[in-house]
Amino acid sequence: MAECDALIEWAQTSQEPHRPVGEAAFGKHLEYLAALPSKNIDEDLGRKSATVYYALLKDYPAEAIAHMVRRACETLDWFPTPRQCLELVATYRAPTTEQEQALLICREFAEEQFAQWLENVRNGQPIGDVPARWMRIAVERGLMRVLADGRFVSRALYHGPVRPVSAVVRVDLAA
């Protein structure tokens, strides 16, 4: 668990900040969309339209904008509307970073450890040194109780390990 905690700290402190697309890069991406037919508009209206597109899409990374342009060229017959651009850019999924992979590995490890610990408590094993939230969850699930002095104890110590429910016996009341 200590290694997992260190890995989580590394992942949270070393994540690269979100880098939105710059105006120049956005303009280059829009040039590719010019391959799609569009309404005939004058230069002034074209600049205004480009400003609207940039205002809506400027917070996305360049990779997402490139994805949007590619999808527009693949799927649309005409230059996309701003709404179509937003729909296309929403389909972009960034590749998983090393930090995200580390966090996923740690979460899976912690879930496995927690499940094993719950099973141990259910069977009357010692509680051990675990996070307080694990003990609260075990209390909520009925596997542990809190004594008057604040200590946690396994219910299995009082009632024995949890055993499977025996077969249900049907009683014929009509007989």
PDB file of C-alpha atoms in Angstrom:
ATOM      1  CA  MET A   1       0.000   0.000   0.000  1.00  0.00           C
ATOM      2  CA  ALA A   2       2.929   2.353   0.679  1.00  0.00           C
ATOM      3  CA  GLU A   3       4.176   1.865  -2.890  1.00  0.00           C
ATOM      4  CA  CYS A   4       0.676   2.537  -4.174  1.00  0.00           C
ATOM      5  CA  ASP A   5       0.451   5.736  -2.111  1.00  0.00           C
ATOM      6  CA  ALA A   6       3.795   6.912  -3.528  1.00  0.00           C
ATOM      7  CA  LEU A   7       2.635   6.118  -7.057  1.00  0.00           C
ATOM      8  CA  ILE A   8      -0.594   8.082  -6.531  1.00  0.00           C
ATOM      9  CA  GLU A   9       1.391  11.059  -5.243  1.00  0.00           C
ATOM     10  CA  TRP A  10       3.674  10.919  -8.303  1.00  0.00           C
ATOM     11  CA  ALA A  11       0.704  10.688 -10.680  1.00  0.00           C
ATOM     12  CA  GLN A  12      -1.104  13.612  -9.098  1.00  0.00           C
ATOM     13  CA  THR A  13       1.938  15.888  -8.983  1.00  0.00           C
ATOM     14  CA  SER A  14       3.382  15.122 -12.419  1.00  0.00           C
ATOM     15  CA  GLN A  15       0.310  15.472 -14.608  1.00  0.00           C
ATOM     16  CA  GLU A  16       0.787  17.812 -17.508  1.00  0.00           C
ATOM     17  CA  PRO A  17      -1.550  20.795 -17.504  1.00  0.00           C
ATOM     18  CA  HIS A  18      -4.323  20.975 -20.088  1.00  0.00           C
ATOM     19  CA  ARG A  19      -3.056  22.853 -23.142  1.00  0.00           C
ATOM     20  CA  PRO A  20      -5.809  24.445 -25.221  1.00  0.00           C
ATOM     21  CA  VAL A  21      -5.285  24.931 -28.942  1.00  0.00           C
ATOM     22  CA  GLY A  22      -3.669  28.218 -29.898  1.00  0.00           C
ATOM     23  CA  GLU A  23      -5.231  30.610 -32.375  1.00  0.00           C
ATOM     24  CA  ALA A  24      -2.604  29.944 -35.065  1.00  0.00           C
ATOM     25  CA  ALA A  25      -2.926  26.165 -34.765  1.00  0.00           C
ATOM     26  CA  PHE A  26      -6.709  26.460 -34.820  1.00  0.00           C
ATOM     27  CA  GLY A  27      -6.495  28.483 -38.044  1.00  0.00           C
ATOM     28  CA  LYS A  28      -4.354  25.789 -39.680  1.00  0.00           C
ATOM     29  CA  HIS A  29      -6.900  23.131 -38.739  1.00  0.00           C
ATOM     30  CA  LEU A  30      -9.718  25.234 -40.198  1.00  0.00           C
ATOM     31  CA  GLU A  31      -7.801  25.417 -43.479  1.00  0.00           C
ATOM     32  CA  TYR A  32      -8.272  21.657 -43.870  1.00  0.00           C
ATOM     33  CA  LEU A  33     -12.008  22.090 -43.467  1.00  0.00           C
ATOM     34  CA  ALA A  34     -11.913  24.435 -46.459  1.00  0.00           C
ATOM     35  CA  ALA A  35     -11.793  21.285 -48.591  1.00  0.00           C
ATOM     36  CA  LEU A  36     -15.494  20.858 -47.804  1.00  0.00           C
ATOM     37  CA  PRO A  37     -17.924  22.932 -49.867  1.00  0.00           C
ATOM     38  CA  SER A  38     -19.543  25.864 -48.068  1.00  0.00           C
ATOM     39  CA  LYS A  39     -21.727  28.886 -48.692  1.00  0.00           C
ATOM     40  CA  ASN A  40     -20.157  31.698 -50.609  1.00  0.00           C
ATOM     41  CA  ILE A  41     -19.302  34.301 -48.002  1.00  0.00           C
ATOM     42  CA  ASP A  42     -17.192  37.406 -48.173  1.00  0.00           C
ATOM     43  CA  GLU A  43     -13.909  37.807 -46.346  1.00  0.00           C
ATOM     44  CA  ASP A  44     -15.373  39.904 -43.511  1.00  0.00           C
ATOM     45  CA  LEU A  45     -18.100  37.346 -42.750  1.00  0.00           C
ATOM     46  CA  GLY A  46     -15.492  34.570 -42.982  1.00  0.00           C
ATOM     47  CA  ARG A  47     -13.377  36.263 -40.288  1.00  0.00           C
ATOM     48  CA  LYS A  48     -16.428  36.688 -38.059  1.00  0.00           C
ATOM     49  CA  SER A  49     -17.346  33.034 -38.544  1.00  0.00           C
ATOM     50  CA  ALA A  50     -13.794  31.939 -37.717  1.00  0.00           C
ATOM     51  CA  THR A  51     -13.992  34.027 -34.529  1.00  0.00           C
ATOM     52  CA  VAL A  52     -17.204  32.250 -33.521  1.00  0.00           C
ATOM     53  CA  TYR A  53     -15.694  28.818 -34.185  1.00  0.00           C
ATOM     54  CA  TYR A  54     -12.562  29.705 -32.214  1.00  0.00           C
ATOM     55  CA  ALA A  55     -14.596  31.092 -29.292  1.00  0.00           C
ATOM     56  CA  LEU A  56     -16.507  27.798 -29.064  1.00  0.00           C
ATOM     57  CA  LEU A  57     -13.552  25.458 -29.543  1.00  0.00           C
ATOM     58  CA  LYS A  58     -10.547  27.289 -28.067  1.00  0.00           C
ATOM     59  CA  ASP A  59     -10.539  25.311 -24.810  1.00  0.00           C
ATOM     60  CA  TYR A  60      -9.990  21.970 -26.549  1.00  0.00           C
ATOM     61  CA  PRO A  61      -6.453  20.641 -27.133  1.00  0.00           C
ATOM     62  CA  ALA A  62      -5.012  20.688 -30.647  1.00  0.00           C
ATOM     63  CA  GLU A  63      -5.355  16.900 -30.866  1.00  0.00           C
ATOM     64  CA  ALA A  64      -9.114  17.164 -30.271  1.00  0.00           C
ATOM     65  CA  ILE A  65      -9.439  19.842 -32.954  1.00  0.00           C
ATOM     66  CA  ALA A  66      -7.462  17.673 -35.393  1.00  0.00           C
ATOM     67  CA  HIS A  67      -9.814  14.772 -34.583  1.00  0.00           C
ATOM     68  CA  MET A  68     -12.825  17.029 -35.213  1.00  0.00           C
ATOM     69  CA  VAL A  69     -11.455  18.146 -38.595  1.00  0.00           C
ATOM     70  CA  ARG A  70     -10.707  14.581 -39.650  1.00  0.00           C
ATOM     71  CA  ARG A  71     -14.167  13.352 -38.633  1.00  0.00           C
ATOM     72  CA  ALA A  72     -15.805  16.300 -40.418  1.00  0.00           C
ATOM     73  CA  CYS A  73     -13.920  15.528 -43.625  1.00  0.00           C
ATOM     74  CA  GLU A  74     -14.800  11.826 -43.331  1.00  0.00           C
ATOM     75  CA  THR A  75     -18.493  12.193 -42.517  1.00  0.00           C
ATOM     76  CA  LEU A  76     -19.844  15.544 -43.726  1.00  0.00           C
ATOM     77  CA  ASP A  77     -20.658  16.752 -47.213  1.00  0.00           C
ATOM     78  CA  TRP A  78     -20.580  20.448 -46.311  1.00  0.00           C
ATOM     79  CA  PHE A  79     -18.540  22.723 -44.058  1.00  0.00           C
ATOM     80  CA  PRO A  80     -19.759  21.940 -40.519  1.00  0.00           C
ATOM     81  CA  THR A  81     -21.871  24.253 -38.421  1.00  0.00           C
ATOM     82  CA  PRO A  82     -20.575  25.233 -34.982  1.00  0.00           C
ATOM     83  CA  ARG A  83     -22.953  22.714 -33.407  1.00  0.00           C
ATOM     84  CA  GLN A  84     -21.645  19.920 -35.645  1.00  0.00           C
ATOM     85  CA  CYS A  85     -18.091  20.871 -34.680  1.00  0.00           C
ATOM     86  CA  LEU A  86     -18.976  20.619 -30.994  1.00  0.00           C
ATOM     87  CA  GLU A  87     -20.584  17.222 -31.551  1.00  0.00           C
ATOM     88  CA  LEU A  88     -17.542  15.943 -33.443  1.00  0.00           C
ATOM     89  CA  VAL A  89     -14.976  17.261 -30.959  1.00  0.00           C
ATOM     90  CA  ALA A  90     -16.966  15.645 -28.127  1.00  0.00           C
ATOM     91  CA  THR A  91     -16.164  12.222 -29.641  1.00  0.00           C
ATOM     92  CA  TYR A  92     -12.417  12.742 -29.103  1.00  0.00           C
ATOM     93  CA  ARG A  93     -10.824  10.496 -26.483  1.00  0.00           C
ATOM     94  CA  ALA A  94      -7.317  11.441 -25.422  1.00  0.00           C
ATOM     95  CA  PRO A  95      -4.815   8.590 -25.118  1.00  0.00           C
ATOM     96  CA  THR A  96      -4.283   7.307 -21.618  1.00  0.00           C
ATOM     97  CA  THR A  97      -1.297   8.924 -19.913  1.00  0.00           C
ATOM     98  CA  GLU A  98       1.203   7.140 -17.663  1.00  0.00           C
ATOM     99  CA  GLN A  99      -0.315   9.004 -14.711  1.00  0.00           C
ATOM    100  CA  GLU A 100      -3.825   7.796 -15.533  1.00  0.00           C
ATOM    101  CA  GLN A 101      -2.550   4.240 -15.920  1.00  0.00           C
ATOM    102  CA  ALA A 102      -0.784   4.468 -12.541  1.00  0.00           C
ATOM    103  CA  LEU A 103      -3.948   5.733 -10.854  1.00  0.00           C
ATOM    104  CA  LEU A 104      -5.968   2.920 -12.434  1.00  0.00           C
ATOM    105  CA  ILE A 105      -3.474   0.281 -11.285  1.00  0.00           C
ATOM    106  CA  CYS A 106      -3.520   1.678  -7.746  1.00  0.00           C
ATOM    107  CA  ARG A 107      -7.315   1.819  -7.650  1.00  0.00           C
ATOM    108  CA  GLU A 108      -7.576  -1.814  -8.814  1.00  0.00           C
ATOM    109  CA  PHE A 109      -4.961  -2.870  -6.251  1.00  0.00           C
ATOM    110  CA  ALA A 110      -6.779  -1.064  -3.433  1.00  0.00           C
ATOM    111  CA  GLU A 111     -10.116  -2.610  -4.460  1.00  0.00           C
ATOM    112  CA  GLU A 112      -8.566  -6.095  -4.404  1.00  0.00           C
ATOM    113  CA  GLN A 113      -7.001  -5.461  -0.996  1.00  0.00           C
ATOM    114  CA  PHE A 114     -10.286  -4.122   0.380  1.00  0.00           C
ATOM    115  CA  ALA A 115     -12.280  -7.104  -0.920  1.00  0.00           C
ATOM    116  CA  GLN A 116      -9.748  -9.514   0.600  1.00  0.00           C
ATOM    117  CA  TRP A 117      -9.796  -7.645   3.914  1.00  0.00           C
ATOM    118  CA  LEU A 118     -13.621  -7.745   4.030  1.00  0.00           C
ATOM    119  CA  GLU A 119     -13.536 -11.486   3.429  1.00  0.00           C
ATOM    120  CA  ASN A 120     -10.962 -11.898   6.217  1.00  0.00           C
ATOM    121  CA  VAL A 121     -13.109  -9.881   8.644  1.00  0.00           C
ATOM    122  CA  ARG A 122     -16.188 -11.897   7.632  1.00  0.00           C
ATOM    123  CA  ASN A 123     -14.274 -15.068   8.561  1.00  0.00           C
ATOM    124  CA  GLY A 124     -13.083 -13.748  11.939  1.00  0.00           C
ATOM    125  CA  GLN A 125      -9.493 -12.871  10.969  1.00  0.00           C
ATOM    126  CA  PRO A 126      -7.719  -9.999  12.758  1.00  0.00           C
ATOM    127  CA  ILE A 127      -8.732  -6.515  11.623  1.00  0.00           C
ATOM    128  CA  GLY A 128      -5.214  -5.182  11.230  1.00  0.00           C
ATOM    129  CA  ASP A 129      -4.095  -1.644  10.481  1.00  0.00           C
ATOM    130  CA  VAL A 130      -6.448  -0.434   7.735  1.00  0.00           C
ATOM    131  CA  PRO A 131      -7.928   2.933   6.805  1.00  0.00           C
ATOM    132  CA  ALA A 132     -10.774   4.112   9.039  1.00  0.00           C
ATOM    133  CA  ARG A 133     -13.149   4.300   6.049  1.00  0.00           C
ATOM    134  CA  TRP A 134     -12.693   0.557   5.482  1.00  0.00           C
ATOM    135  CA  MET A 135     -13.791  -0.111   9.062  1.00  0.00           C
ATOM    136  CA  ARG A 136     -16.801   2.210   8.720  1.00  0.00           C
ATOM    137  CA  ILE A 137     -17.855   0.349   5.566  1.00  0.00           C
ATOM    138  CA  ALA A 138     -17.481  -2.992   7.361  1.00  0.00           C
ATOM    139  CA  VAL A 139     -19.710  -1.666  10.169  1.00  0.00           C
ATOM    140  CA  GLU A 140     -22.309  -0.507   7.625  1.00  0.00           C
ATOM    141  CA  ARG A 141     -22.238  -3.951   5.987  1.00  0.00           C
ATOM    142  CA  GLY A 142     -22.746  -5.625   9.346  1.00  0.00           C
ATOM    143  CA  LEU A 143     -19.347  -7.334   9.464  1.00  0.00           C
ATOM    144  CA  MET A 144     -18.007  -5.305  12.397  1.00  0.00           C
ATOM    145  CA  ARG A 145     -19.337  -3.433  15.369  1.00  0.00           C
ATOM    146  CA  VAL A 146     -18.098  -0.460  17.334  1.00  0.00           C
ATOM    147  CA  LEU A 147     -17.731  -1.022  21.063  1.00  0.00           C
ATOM    148  CA  ALA A 148     -18.631   1.598  23.658  1.00  0.00           C
ATOM    149  CA  ASP A 149     -14.952   2.551  24.011  1.00  0.00           C
ATOM    150  CA  GLY A 150     -14.676   3.217  20.244  1.00  0.00           C
ATOM    151  CA  ARG A 151     -12.816   0.054  19.286  1.00  0.00           C
ATOM    152  CA  PHE A 152     -13.881  -1.934  16.234  1.00  0.00           C
ATOM    153  CA  VAL A 153     -14.390  -5.679  16.510  1.00  0.00           C
ATOM    154  CA  SER A 154     -15.374  -8.337  14.027  1.00  0.00           C
ATOM    155  CA  ARG A 155     -18.899  -9.717  14.504  1.00  0.00           C
ATOM    156  CA  ALA A 156     -17.494 -13.122  13.573  1.00  0.00           C
ATOM    157  CA  LEU A 157     -15.712 -13.164  16.943  1.00  0.00           C
ATOM    158  CA  TYR A 158     -19.110 -13.084  18.669  1.00  0.00           C
ATOM    159  CA  HIS A 159     -21.161 -15.189  16.267  1.00  0.00           C
ATOM    160  CA  GLY A 160     -18.534 -17.214  14.423  1.00  0.00           C
ATOM    161  CA  PRO A 161     -17.682 -16.924  10.740  1.00  0.00           C
ATOM    162  CA  VAL A 162     -20.484 -16.214   8.323  1.00  0.00           C
ATOM    163  CA  ARG A 163     -21.806 -19.493   6.987  1.00  0.00           C
ATOM    164  CA  PRO A 164     -23.758 -20.066   3.785  1.00  0.00           C
ATOM    165  CA  VAL A 165     -27.518 -20.093   4.147  1.00  0.00           C
ATOM    166  CA  SER A 166     -28.777 -23.660   4.413  1.00  0.00           C
ATOM    167  CA  ALA A 167     -31.278 -25.006   1.903  1.00  0.00           C
ATOM    168  CA  VAL A 168     -34.776 -23.612   2.309  1.00  0.00           C
ATOM    169  CA  VAL A 169     -37.205 -26.169   3.663  1.00  0.00           C
ATOM    170  CA  ARG A 170     -40.719 -25.999   2.240  1.00  0.00           C
ATOM    171  CA  VAL A 171     -43.516 -26.715   4.635  1.00  0.00           C
ATOM    172  CA  ASP A 172     -46.833 -27.851   3.238  1.00  0.00           C
ATOM    173  CA  LEU A 173     -49.434 -26.024   5.320  1.00  0.00           C
ATOM    174  CA  ALA A 174     -52.340 -27.828   3.672  1.00  0.00           C
ATOM    175  CA  ALA A 175     -51.347 -31.181   5.112  1.00  0.00           C
TER     176      ALA A 175
END
